[in-house]
PDB file of C-alpha atoms in Angstrom:
ATOM      1  CA  PRO F   1      25.671 -20.276  14.532  1.00 52.00           C
ATOM      2  CA  GLU F   2      25.467 -20.720  10.789  1.00 64.00           C
ATOM      3  CA  THR F   3      24.883 -24.448  11.161  1.00 69.00           C
ATOM      4  CA  ALA F   4      21.789 -23.998  13.344  1.00 72.00           C
ATOM      5  CA  ALA F   5      18.674 -25.552  11.887  1.00 77.00           C
ATOM      6  CA  GLN F   6      16.179 -23.138  10.387  1.00 76.00           C
ATOM      7  CA  PRO F   7      12.625 -23.354  11.694  1.00 75.00           C
ATOM      8  CA  SER F   8      10.027 -24.949   9.444  1.00 77.00           C
ATOM      9  CA  PRO F   9       8.045 -22.519   7.306  1.00 80.00           C
ATOM     10  CA  HIS F  10       4.915 -21.170   8.961  1.00 90.00           C
ATOM     11  CA  CYS F  11       1.589 -22.006   7.290  1.00 91.00           C
ATOM     12  CA  PHE F  12       0.654 -18.318   6.918  1.00 92.00           C
ATOM     13  CA  ALA F  13       3.997 -17.488   5.298  1.00 93.00           C
ATOM     14  CA  VAL F  14       3.659 -20.360   2.834  1.00 93.00           C
ATOM     15  CA  ALA F  15       0.035 -19.452   1.997  1.00 92.00           C
ATOM     16  CA  ASP F  16       0.994 -15.796   1.593  1.00 93.00           C
ATOM     17  CA  ALA F  17       3.883 -16.611  -0.745  1.00 93.00           C
ATOM     18  CA  ALA F  18       1.657 -18.862  -2.878  1.00 92.00           C
ATOM     19  CA  TYR F  19      -1.127 -16.277  -3.085  1.00 91.00           C
ATOM     20  CA  ARG F  20       1.260 -13.457  -3.988  1.00 92.00           C
ATOM     21  CA  ALA F  21       3.004 -15.579  -6.648  1.00 91.00           C
ATOM     22  CA  MET F  22      -0.390 -16.423  -8.143  1.00 90.00           C
ATOM     23  CA  LYS F  23      -1.498 -12.769  -8.207  1.00 89.00           C
ATOM     24  CA  LYS F  24       1.840 -11.681  -9.699  1.00 91.00           C
ATOM     25  CA  ALA F  25       1.525 -14.279 -12.477  1.00 90.00           C
ATOM     26  CA  GLN F  26      -2.044 -13.119 -13.164  1.00 88.00           C
ATOM     27  CA  LEU F  27      -0.942  -9.477 -13.402  1.00 89.00           C
ATOM     28  CA  GLU F  28       1.889 -10.391 -15.760  1.00 90.00           C
ATOM     29  CA  GLY F  29      -0.591 -12.218 -17.997  1.00 89.00           C
ATOM     30  CA  GLU F  30       0.941 -15.659 -17.631  1.00 85.00           C
ATOM     31  CA  ASP F  31      -1.172 -18.525 -18.940  1.00 80.00           C
ATOM     32  CA  SER F  32      -0.680 -20.654 -15.843  1.00 77.00           C
ATOM     33  CA  CYS F  33      -0.664 -19.169 -12.372  1.00 83.00           C
ATOM     34  CA  ASP F  34      -1.809 -22.197 -10.381  1.00 87.00           C
ATOM     35  CA  GLN F  35      -0.385 -22.774  -6.920  1.00 89.00           C
ATOM     36  CA  ALA F  36      -0.545 -25.843  -4.670  1.00 90.00           C
ATOM     37  CA  LEU F  37      -0.027 -26.274  -0.946  1.00 91.00           C
ATOM     38  CA  LEU F  38       0.611 -29.686   0.604  1.00 90.00           C
ATOM     39  CA  ILE F  39      -0.314 -29.955   4.272  1.00 89.00           C
ATOM     40  CA  SER F  40       1.012 -33.163   5.770  1.00 86.00           C
ATOM     41  CA  GLY F  41       2.002 -34.593   9.111  1.00 83.00           C
ATOM     42  CA  GLU F  42       1.590 -37.438  11.525  1.00 78.00           C
ATOM     43  CA  SER F  43      -1.668 -38.277  13.208  1.00 72.00           C
ATOM     44  CA  GLY F  44      -2.635 -35.515  15.596  1.00 76.00           C
ATOM     45  CA  ALA F  45      -0.155 -33.052  14.094  1.00 82.00           C
ATOM     46  CA  GLY F  46      -2.853 -30.505  13.288  1.00 84.00           C
ATOM     47  CA  LYS F  47      -3.412 -30.974   9.557  1.00 84.00           C
ATOM     48  CA  THR F  48      -7.132 -30.167   9.750  1.00 80.00           C
ATOM     49  CA  MET F  49      -6.529 -27.049  11.853  1.00 85.00           C
ATOM     50  CA  THR F  50      -3.711 -25.906   9.566  1.00 88.00           C
ATOM     51  CA  THR F  51      -6.002 -26.353   6.556  1.00 85.00           C
ATOM     52  CA  LYS F  52      -8.645 -24.223   8.296  1.00 83.00           C
ATOM     53  CA  PHE F  53      -6.074 -21.517   9.063  1.00 87.00           C
ATOM     54  CA  VAL F  54      -4.818 -21.473   5.471  1.00 89.00           C
ATOM     55  CA  MET F  55      -8.336 -21.291   4.011  1.00 84.00           C
ATOM     56  CA  ARG F  56      -9.269 -18.428   6.366  1.00 82.00           C
ATOM     57  CA  TYR F  57      -6.052 -16.586   5.552  1.00 86.00           C
ATOM     58  CA  LEU F  58      -6.600 -16.923   1.803  1.00 85.00           C
ATOM     59  CA  ALA F  59     -10.204 -15.771   2.254  1.00 80.00           C
ATOM     60  CA  THR F  60      -8.978 -12.674   4.061  1.00 81.00           C
ATOM     61  CA  LEU F  61      -6.387 -11.895   1.401  1.00 82.00           C
ATOM     62  CA  SER F  62      -8.873 -12.314  -1.412  1.00 79.00           C
ATOM     63  CA  SER F  63     -11.840 -10.559   0.258  1.00 72.00           C
ATOM     64  CA  ARG F  64     -13.975 -13.643  -0.438  1.00 67.00           C
ATOM     65  CA  SER F  65     -14.484 -14.540   3.209  1.00 65.00           C
ATOM     66  CA  SER F  66     -18.143 -15.568   3.004  1.00 71.00           C
ATOM     67  CA  GLU F  67     -17.561 -17.970   0.087  1.00 71.00           C
ATOM     68  CA  LEU F  68     -14.543 -19.626   1.669  1.00 67.00           C
ATOM     69  CA  CYS F  69     -16.195 -19.865   5.085  1.00 72.00           C
ATOM     70  CA  GLU F  70     -18.941 -21.886   3.412  1.00 77.00           C
ATOM     71  CA  LEU F  71     -16.302 -24.050   1.713  1.00 72.00           C
ATOM     72  CA  GLU F  72     -14.491 -24.526   5.024  1.00 72.00           C
ATOM     73  CA  ALA F  73     -17.696 -25.770   6.649  1.00 77.00           C
ATOM     74  CA  ARG F  74     -18.290 -28.215   3.784  1.00 76.00           C
ATOM     75  CA  VAL F  75     -14.712 -29.527   3.987  1.00 73.00           C
ATOM     76  CA  LEU F  76     -14.995 -30.076   7.747  1.00 72.00           C
ATOM     77  CA  GLN F  77     -18.362 -31.815   7.323  1.00 77.00           C
ATOM     78  CA  SER F  78     -16.725 -34.265   4.915  1.00 75.00           C
ATOM     79  CA  ASN F  79     -14.250 -35.519   7.545  1.00 71.00           C
ATOM     80  CA  PRO F  80     -16.587 -38.047   9.262  1.00 72.00           C
ATOM     81  CA  ILE F  81     -17.731 -39.391   5.891  1.00 72.00           C
ATOM     82  CA  LEU F  82     -14.172 -39.841   4.641  1.00 69.00           C
ATOM     83  CA  GLU F  83     -13.111 -41.425   7.914  1.00 67.00           C
ATOM     84  CA  GLY F  84     -15.806 -44.069   7.441  1.00 68.00           C
ATOM     85  CA  TRP F  85     -13.650 -45.505   4.652  1.00 68.00           C
ATOM     86  CA  GLY F  86      -9.956 -46.086   4.641  1.00 65.00           C
ATOM     87  CA  ASN F  87      -9.107 -45.832   8.320  1.00 65.00           C
ATOM     88  CA  ALA F  88      -7.057 -48.512  10.003  1.00 66.00           C
ATOM     89  CA  ARG F  89      -5.600 -49.324  13.379  1.00 69.00           C
ATOM     90  CA  THR F  90      -1.876 -48.650  13.685  1.00 71.00           C
ATOM     91  CA  LEU F  91       0.642 -48.858  16.510  1.00 74.00           C
ATOM     92  CA  ARG F  92       0.295 -45.103  17.096  1.00 72.00           C
ATOM     93  CA  ASN F  93      -3.387 -44.523  16.440  1.00 70.00           C
ATOM     94  CA  ASP F  94      -6.550 -46.623  16.668  1.00 69.00           C
ATOM     95  CA  ASN F  95      -8.191 -44.631  13.877  1.00 65.00           C
ATOM     96  CA  SER F  96      -5.468 -43.691  11.416  1.00 67.00           C
ATOM     97  CA  SER F  97      -6.509 -42.174   8.086  1.00 66.00           C
ATOM     98  CA  ARG F  98      -5.566 -43.859   4.836  1.00 65.00           C
ATOM     99  CA  PHE F  99      -6.678 -41.103   2.489  1.00 68.00           C
ATOM    100  CA  GLY F 100      -5.812 -37.617   1.362  1.00 74.00           C
ATOM    101  CA  LYS F 101      -8.034 -34.654   0.576  1.00 76.00           C
ATOM    102  CA  TRP F 102      -7.817 -32.405  -2.441  1.00 81.00           C
ATOM    103  CA  ILE F 103      -9.345 -28.964  -1.897  1.00 79.00           C
ATOM    104  CA  SER F 104      -9.445 -26.655  -4.893  1.00 80.00           C
ATOM    105  CA  LEU F 105      -9.917 -22.920  -4.366  1.00 78.00           C
ATOM    106  CA  ASP F 106     -10.483 -20.820  -7.476  1.00 77.00           C
ATOM    107  CA  PHE F 107      -9.643 -17.105  -7.517  1.00 73.00           C
TER     108      PHE F 107
END
């Protein structure tokens, strides 16, 4: 039916749309072609894995796999350090994060 809920966007579709919009803006000579993706969710929802998938997908699209694989490893190595600060016990999770991560990829 027309009132049925649409599924949430898939991380690869969102990453693909952002990458293609950025490349289109670059080709058209626009001054600003920046894109941003926000990956959010509850504890255990798969934010870290989704971030890894998006970084790998963007690396594949851009043919910069080796550079982004190194970046991915550095991002994942930062997790234990970041979790040393800002985590708190909540009703749902004994080790809930109280921080966000900003990862900048330049093409």
